[in-house]
Amino acid sequence: MQPTILVTGGAGFIGSNFVRAWMAAETDTVVNLDKLTYAGNRASLADLDGDPRHVFVHGDIADATLVAQLLGQHRPRAIVHFAAESHVDRSISGPAPFVQTNVVGTFTLLEAAREYWSRAPSGERDAFRFLHVSTDEVYGSLAPDDRPFTERSRYAPNSPYAASKAGADHLVRSYRHTYGLPTLIGNCSNNYGPYQFPEKLIPLTIFNALRGGRIPVYGDGAQVRDWLHVSDHCAALRTMLAHAAPGATYNIGGNAERANLEVVRALCALVDAMRPEGAPRSRLIEHVADRPGHDRRYAIDGSAIARDLGWRPRVAFDEGLRATIEWYLANGAWVDSVTSGEYRRWIDVQYCVSRRA
């Protein structure tokens, strides 16, 4: 039987990049389970249409019957679990879907995986892995002089999104310690790169800069994030699947701490250089009222994964920003397909005039 992995949320930003990279580097068939919410898009996988090694399934990780059926039919050697509601702003406006997908969905997937793994032949049991893709936001916020987050940092989530991911992390860990399920957890910093839905800082800034729309910046823009190119993140996850011991947790960062306003200004300057008409884009920057509970700083100490597995980020931040803009310039049809009227309504509501700083 052809070796197979099951990827959840593989039509989303990080998931689609992972599927594409996996297909290029590995021989396994990928069964891709995605609910196709607003942030999941089949167009992100268009280059895989017709490839017999990519099996797309439209469905929900909280559908226990469907998940059990897929596990029984395809007998994957690993589950790579990306499927999640992931936008902090949306979690503040409506937290219920985050609890349903990130907590209940992860629980449902874990239960199905435990049943499948416990009945597998010994060789398959030994080789199986459940890789849960999480976030550094579970650790809360750092002060300017604090040391970066390590795998031993205390969980202190500050948004409904972060709390739901922390709950999922705890469930995954408990299934390792209680049932012996061979789990792995990766807590990553802020990802950026191609195929990212333009509601997050970098793609939203690029989208508006190219179209002459206002570029909203929360508060003073001094919030600091550690930026990780999605290709580096996907490489780290493949490395974990290949070499990490069951039960391991690794923090995955990009060694690129930047303030939000610094990132926005850098993007404006790059867009000006690539598309001089309309420059300077910095005139489009508009400070808006800060969102509730906005974390001031995230930073990742990636020394453990470097020491244990030999993984380090390769994409320099400036290089990654330029490549990301080039991708959005070359893929206008994809951008148009995901920025519907509903998207524009959400942006207008989220950054409305009444919330300007």
Coordinates of C-alpha atoms in Angstrom, one line a residue:
M1 CA 0.0 0.0 0.0
Q2 CA 1.3 3.5 -0.9
P3 CA 2.6 5.3 2.2
T4 CA 0.1 8.0 3.2
I5 CA -0.2 11.0 5.5
L6 CA -3.4 12.7 6.5
V7 CA -3.2 16.5 6.6
T8 CA -6.0 18.5 8.1
G9 CA -6.6 22.1 7.0
G10 CA -4.4 21.5 3.9
A11 CA -6.2 24.2 1.8
G12 CA -5.3 27.0 4.2
F13 CA -2.3 29.2 4.2
I14 CA 0.3 27.0 6.1
G15 CA -1.4 23.8 5.2
S16 CA -1.4 24.3 1.5
N17 CA 2.3 25.3 1.6
F18 CA 3.1 22.2 3.6
V19 CA 1.2 19.9 1.2
R20 CA 2.9 21.4 -1.8
A21 CA 6.4 21.1 -0.2
W22 CA 5.6 17.6 0.9
M23 CA 4.5 16.5 -2.5
A24 CA 7.8 17.9 -4.0
A25 CA 10.1 16.3 -1.4
E26 CA 8.4 13.0 -0.4
T27 CA 6.7 10.0 -2.1
D28 CA 3.7 9.6 0.2
T29 CA 0.2 10.2 -0.9
V30 CA -1.4 13.1 0.9
V31 CA -5.1 12.9 2.0
N32 CA -6.1 16.5 2.5
L33 CA -9.1 17.1 4.8
D34 CA -10.4 20.7 4.8
K35 CA -13.7 22.3 5.7
L36 CA -13.1 25.1 3.2
T37 CA -14.1 28.0 5.4
Y38 CA -13.3 31.6 4.3
A39 CA -9.5 31.0 4.8
G40 CA -9.4 27.6 3.0
N41 CA -9.4 27.7 -0.7
R42 CA -9.1 25.0 -3.4
A43 CA -7.4 27.6 -5.6
S44 CA -4.4 27.4 -3.3
L45 CA -4.0 23.8 -4.5
A46 CA -4.8 24.2 -8.2
D47 CA -1.3 23.1 -9.3
L48 CA -2.0 19.7 -7.7
D49 CA -5.2 19.1 -9.6
G50 CA -5.0 15.7 -11.3
D51 CA -2.1 14.5 -9.2
P52 CA -3.1 11.0 -8.0
R53 CA -0.9 11.5 -4.9
H54 CA -3.2 14.3 -3.7
V55 CA -6.6 13.2 -2.4
F56 CA -8.7 16.1 -1.4
V57 CA -11.7 15.6 1.0
H58 CA -14.1 18.4 1.8
G59 CA -15.1 17.8 5.4
D60 CA -14.8 18.8 9.1
I61 CA -12.3 17.4 11.6
A62 CA -15.2 17.4 14.1
D63 CA -17.0 14.8 12.0
A64 CA -15.9 11.7 13.9
T65 CA -17.5 9.3 11.4
L66 CA -15.7 10.9 8.4
V67 CA -12.3 11.0 10.2
A68 CA -12.6 7.3 11.3
Q69 CA -13.5 6.4 7.7
L70 CA -10.5 8.2 6.3
L71 CA -8.1 6.6 8.7
G72 CA -9.5 3.1 8.1
Q73 CA -9.5 3.6 4.3
H74 CA -6.1 5.2 3.8
R75 CA -4.2 4.0 6.9
P76 CA -1.9 7.0 7.2
R77 CA 1.5 6.8 8.9
A78 CA 1.0 10.3 10.2
I79 CA -1.6 13.0 10.9
V80 CA -0.4 16.6 10.4
H81 CA -3.0 18.7 12.1
F82 CA -3.2 22.3 10.8
A83 CA -7.0 22.8 10.8
A84 CA -7.8 25.7 13.0
E85 CA -9.5 29.0 13.3
S86 CA -6.5 31.3 13.5
H87 CA -7.3 35.0 13.4
V88 CA -7.1 36.7 16.8
D89 CA -9.4 39.6 15.6
R90 CA -12.1 37.1 14.6
S91 CA -11.8 35.3 17.9
I92 CA -12.5 38.5 19.7
S93 CA -15.6 39.2 17.6
G94 CA -16.9 35.7 17.8
P95 CA -15.0 33.1 20.0
A96 CA -17.5 30.2 19.6
P97 CA -16.0 28.8 16.2
F98 CA -12.6 28.8 17.8
V99 CA -13.6 26.6 20.7
Q100 CA -15.6 24.3 18.3
T101 CA -12.8 23.9 15.8
N102 CA -9.6 24.2 17.8
V103 CA -10.7 22.4 21.0
V104 CA -13.6 20.1 20.0
G105 CA -12.2 19.4 16.6
T106 CA -8.8 18.5 18.0
F107 CA -10.4 16.3 20.6
T108 CA -12.4 14.5 17.9
L109 CA -9.3 14.0 15.8
L110 CA -7.4 12.7 18.8
E111 CA -10.0 10.2 19.7
A112 CA -10.2 8.9 16.1
A113 CA -6.4 8.7 16.0
R114 CA -6.2 6.9 19.3
E115 CA -8.7 4.3 18.2
Y116 CA -6.9 3.8 14.8
W117 CA -3.5 3.7 16.4
S118 CA -4.4 1.3 19.2
R119 CA -5.8 -1.3 16.7
A120 CA -2.9 -0.9 14.2
P121 CA -0.3 -3.7 13.7
S122 CA 2.8 -3.3 15.9
G123 CA 5.0 -2.0 13.0
E124 CA 2.4 0.7 12.0
R125 CA 1.9 1.6 15.7
D126 CA 5.6 2.2 16.2
A127 CA 5.9 4.4 13.0
F128 CA 2.8 6.5 13.5
R129 CA 2.9 10.1 14.5
F130 CA 0.3 12.8 15.3
L131 CA 1.8 16.2 14.7
H132 CA -0.1 19.1 16.1
V133 CA 0.7 22.5 14.6
S134 CA 0.3 25.3 17.3
T135 CA 1.4 28.8 18.0
D136 CA 3.7 30.9 20.3
E137 CA 0.6 32.8 21.3
V138 CA -0.2 30.2 23.9
Y139 CA 2.6 31.7 26.0
G140 CA 1.1 35.1 26.2
S141 CA 3.1 38.4 26.0
L142 CA 6.7 39.3 26.7
A143 CA 8.1 42.5 28.1
P144 CA 10.7 44.3 26.0
D145 CA 13.6 42.8 28.0
D146 CA 12.2 39.4 28.6
R147 CA 14.0 36.3 27.3
P148 CA 12.3 34.6 24.3
F149 CA 9.8 31.8 24.8
T150 CA 11.2 28.4 25.3
E151 CA 9.5 25.0 25.5
R152 CA 9.4 25.4 29.2
S153 CA 7.6 28.8 29.2
R154 CA 4.4 29.1 31.2
Y155 CA 1.2 29.0 29.2
A156 CA -0.7 32.4 29.6
P157 CA -3.0 32.9 26.6
N158 CA -4.5 36.3 26.3
S159 CA -7.1 36.0 23.5
P160 CA -9.9 33.5 22.8
Y161 CA -7.8 32.2 19.8
A162 CA -4.7 31.7 22.0
A163 CA -6.7 30.0 24.7
S164 CA -8.3 27.6 22.3
K165 CA -4.9 26.6 20.9
A166 CA -3.6 26.2 24.4
G167 CA -6.5 23.9 25.2
A168 CA -5.7 21.9 22.1
D169 CA -2.0 21.7 23.1
H170 CA -3.0 20.4 26.5
L171 CA -5.3 17.8 25.0
V172 CA -2.5 16.6 22.7
R173 CA -0.1 16.3 25.5
S174 CA -2.6 14.4 27.7
Y175 CA -3.2 11.8 25.0
R176 CA 0.6 11.2 24.9
H177 CA 0.9 10.8 28.7
T178 CA -2.4 9.0 29.3
Y179 CA -2.7 6.7 26.3
G180 CA 0.8 6.7 24.8
L181 CA -0.3 8.2 21.5
P182 CA 2.9 9.2 19.7
T183 CA 2.3 12.9 19.5
L184 CA 4.4 15.9 18.5
I185 CA 3.7 19.6 19.0
G186 CA 5.2 22.5 17.1
N187 CA 4.7 26.1 18.5
C188 CA 5.5 28.5 15.7
S189 CA 5.9 32.3 15.5
N190 CA 4.1 34.5 13.0
N191 CA 4.2 33.0 9.5
Y192 CA 4.2 34.9 6.3
G193 CA 4.6 34.0 2.6
P194 CA 2.5 33.0 -0.4
Y195 CA -1.2 32.0 -0.2
Q196 CA -1.9 33.8 3.0
F197 CA -5.4 35.2 3.3
P198 CA -5.1 39.0 3.3
E199 CA -6.5 39.7 6.8
K200 CA -3.1 39.2 8.6
L201 CA -0.7 42.1 8.8
I202 CA 1.7 41.4 5.9
P203 CA -0.8 40.3 3.2
L204 CA -3.3 43.0 4.2
T205 CA -0.6 45.6 3.9
I206 CA 0.5 44.3 0.5
F207 CA -3.1 44.1 -0.7
N208 CA -4.0 47.7 0.3
A209 CA -0.6 49.2 -0.8
L210 CA -1.1 47.8 -4.3
R211 CA -4.7 49.1 -4.5
G212 CA -4.2 52.5 -2.8
G213 CA -6.3 51.6 0.2
R214 CA -5.6 52.7 3.7
I215 CA -3.2 50.6 5.7
P216 CA -4.5 50.1 9.3
V217 CA -2.0 49.8 12.1
Y218 CA -3.2 48.9 15.6
G219 CA -2.3 51.5 18.3
D220 CA 1.2 52.8 18.2
G221 CA 2.4 49.9 16.0
A222 CA 5.2 49.0 18.5
Q223 CA 3.9 45.4 19.0
V224 CA 6.8 43.1 18.2
R225 CA 6.5 39.7 16.5
D226 CA 9.1 37.1 15.5
W227 CA 8.5 36.5 11.7
L228 CA 8.9 33.0 10.2
H229 CA 8.7 32.4 6.4
V230 CA 6.2 29.6 5.8
S231 CA 8.7 27.6 3.8
D232 CA 11.0 27.4 6.8
H233 CA 8.1 26.4 9.0
C234 CA 7.1 23.6 6.6
A235 CA 10.7 22.4 6.6
A236 CA 10.8 22.3 10.4
L237 CA 7.6 20.2 10.5
R238 CA 9.0 17.7 8.0
T239 CA 12.1 17.5 10.1
M240 CA 10.0 16.8 13.2
L241 CA 8.1 14.1 11.5
A242 CA 11.3 12.4 10.4
H243 CA 13.4 12.7 13.5
A244 CA 11.6 14.0 16.6
A245 CA 10.9 11.5 19.5
P246 CA 7.3 10.8 20.4
G247 CA 6.1 13.3 22.9
A248 CA 8.4 16.1 21.8
T249 CA 7.5 19.7 21.7
Y250 CA 9.5 22.3 19.8
N251 CA 9.3 26.1 19.4
I252 CA 9.8 27.1 15.8
G253 CA 10.9 30.7 15.2
G254 CA 12.4 32.9 12.4
N255 CA 15.0 34.9 14.4
A256 CA 13.3 38.0 13.0
E257 CA 11.8 40.2 15.7
R258 CA 10.2 43.3 14.2
A259 CA 7.7 45.9 15.3
N260 CA 4.5 45.9 13.3
L261 CA 5.0 49.5 12.2
E262 CA 8.5 48.7 11.0
V263 CA 7.2 45.8 9.0
V264 CA 4.5 48.0 7.4
R265 CA 6.9 50.7 6.5
A266 CA 9.3 48.2 5.0
L267 CA 6.5 46.7 2.9
C268 CA 5.4 50.2 1.7
A269 CA 9.0 50.9 0.6
L270 CA 9.3 47.6 -1.3
V271 CA 6.0 48.1 -3.1
D272 CA 7.1 51.6 -4.0
A273 CA 10.3 50.2 -5.5
M274 CA 8.4 47.5 -7.5
R275 CA 5.4 49.6 -8.5
P276 CA 6.5 53.3 -8.4
E277 CA 3.1 54.6 -9.5
G278 CA 1.2 55.6 -6.4
A279 CA 4.3 56.1 -4.2
P280 CA 4.9 56.9 -1.4
R281 CA 2.6 54.2 0.1
S282 CA 3.6 55.3 3.6
R283 CA 0.9 58.0 3.2
L284 CA -1.7 55.3 3.3
I285 CA -0.7 54.2 6.9
E286 CA -3.5 55.0 9.4
H287 CA -3.3 54.2 13.1
V288 CA -6.5 52.7 14.5
A289 CA -7.6 52.0 18.0
D290 CA -5.7 49.0 19.4
R291 CA -7.5 45.7 19.7
P292 CA -8.5 44.4 23.2
G293 CA -5.8 42.5 25.0
H294 CA -3.2 43.0 22.2
D295 CA 0.0 41.2 23.2
R296 CA 3.0 43.5 23.0
R297 CA 5.8 41.1 22.1
Y298 CA 6.4 37.5 21.0
A299 CA 9.9 36.0 20.5
I300 CA 11.0 32.4 20.0
D301 CA 14.1 30.7 21.4
G302 CA 14.7 28.0 18.7
S303 CA 17.8 26.5 20.2
A304 CA 16.1 23.2 21.2
I305 CA 15.1 22.3 17.6
A306 CA 18.4 23.4 16.3
R307 CA 20.3 21.3 18.9
D308 CA 18.2 18.2 18.7
L309 CA 17.2 18.1 15.0
G310 CA 19.5 20.4 13.2
W311 CA 16.8 22.7 11.9
R312 CA 17.3 26.4 11.5
P313 CA 15.4 29.1 9.5
R314 CA 17.0 29.8 6.1
V315 CA 14.9 32.7 4.7
A316 CA 16.2 36.1 5.8
F317 CA 13.3 38.5 6.6
D318 CA 14.0 41.1 4.0
E319 CA 14.4 38.5 1.3
G320 CA 11.2 36.8 2.4
L321 CA 9.2 40.1 2.3
R322 CA 10.4 40.9 -1.2
A323 CA 9.6 37.3 -2.4
T324 CA 6.1 37.5 -0.8
I325 CA 5.3 40.8 -2.6
E326 CA 6.5 39.3 -5.9
W327 CA 4.2 36.4 -5.3
Y328 CA 1.2 38.6 -4.7
L329 CA 2.0 40.7 -7.8
A330 CA 2.2 37.5 -9.9
N331 CA -1.0 35.9 -8.5
G332 CA -3.6 38.6 -8.8
A333 CA -6.3 36.1 -9.9
W334 CA -5.8 34.2 -6.6
V335 CA -6.0 37.4 -4.6
D336 CA -9.2 38.4 -6.4
S337 CA -10.7 35.0 -5.8
V338 CA -10.4 35.3 -2.0
T339 CA -11.2 38.9 -1.5
S340 CA -14.9 38.8 -2.1
G341 CA -17.5 41.2 -0.9
E342 CA -17.7 39.4 2.4
Y343 CA -14.0 39.9 2.9
R344 CA -14.3 43.6 2.2
R345 CA -17.2 43.8 4.6
W346 CA -15.1 42.2 7.4
I347 CA -12.2 44.6 6.8
D348 CA -14.5 47.6 6.9
V349 CA -16.1 46.5 10.1
Q350 CA -12.8 45.5 11.8
Y351 CA -11.0 48.7 11.0
C352 CA -14.0 51.1 10.8
V353 CA -13.7 54.8 11.3
S354 CA -15.1 54.7 14.8
R355 CA -12.1 52.7 15.9
R356 CA -9.4 55.0 14.6
A357 CA -6.8 56.0 17.2

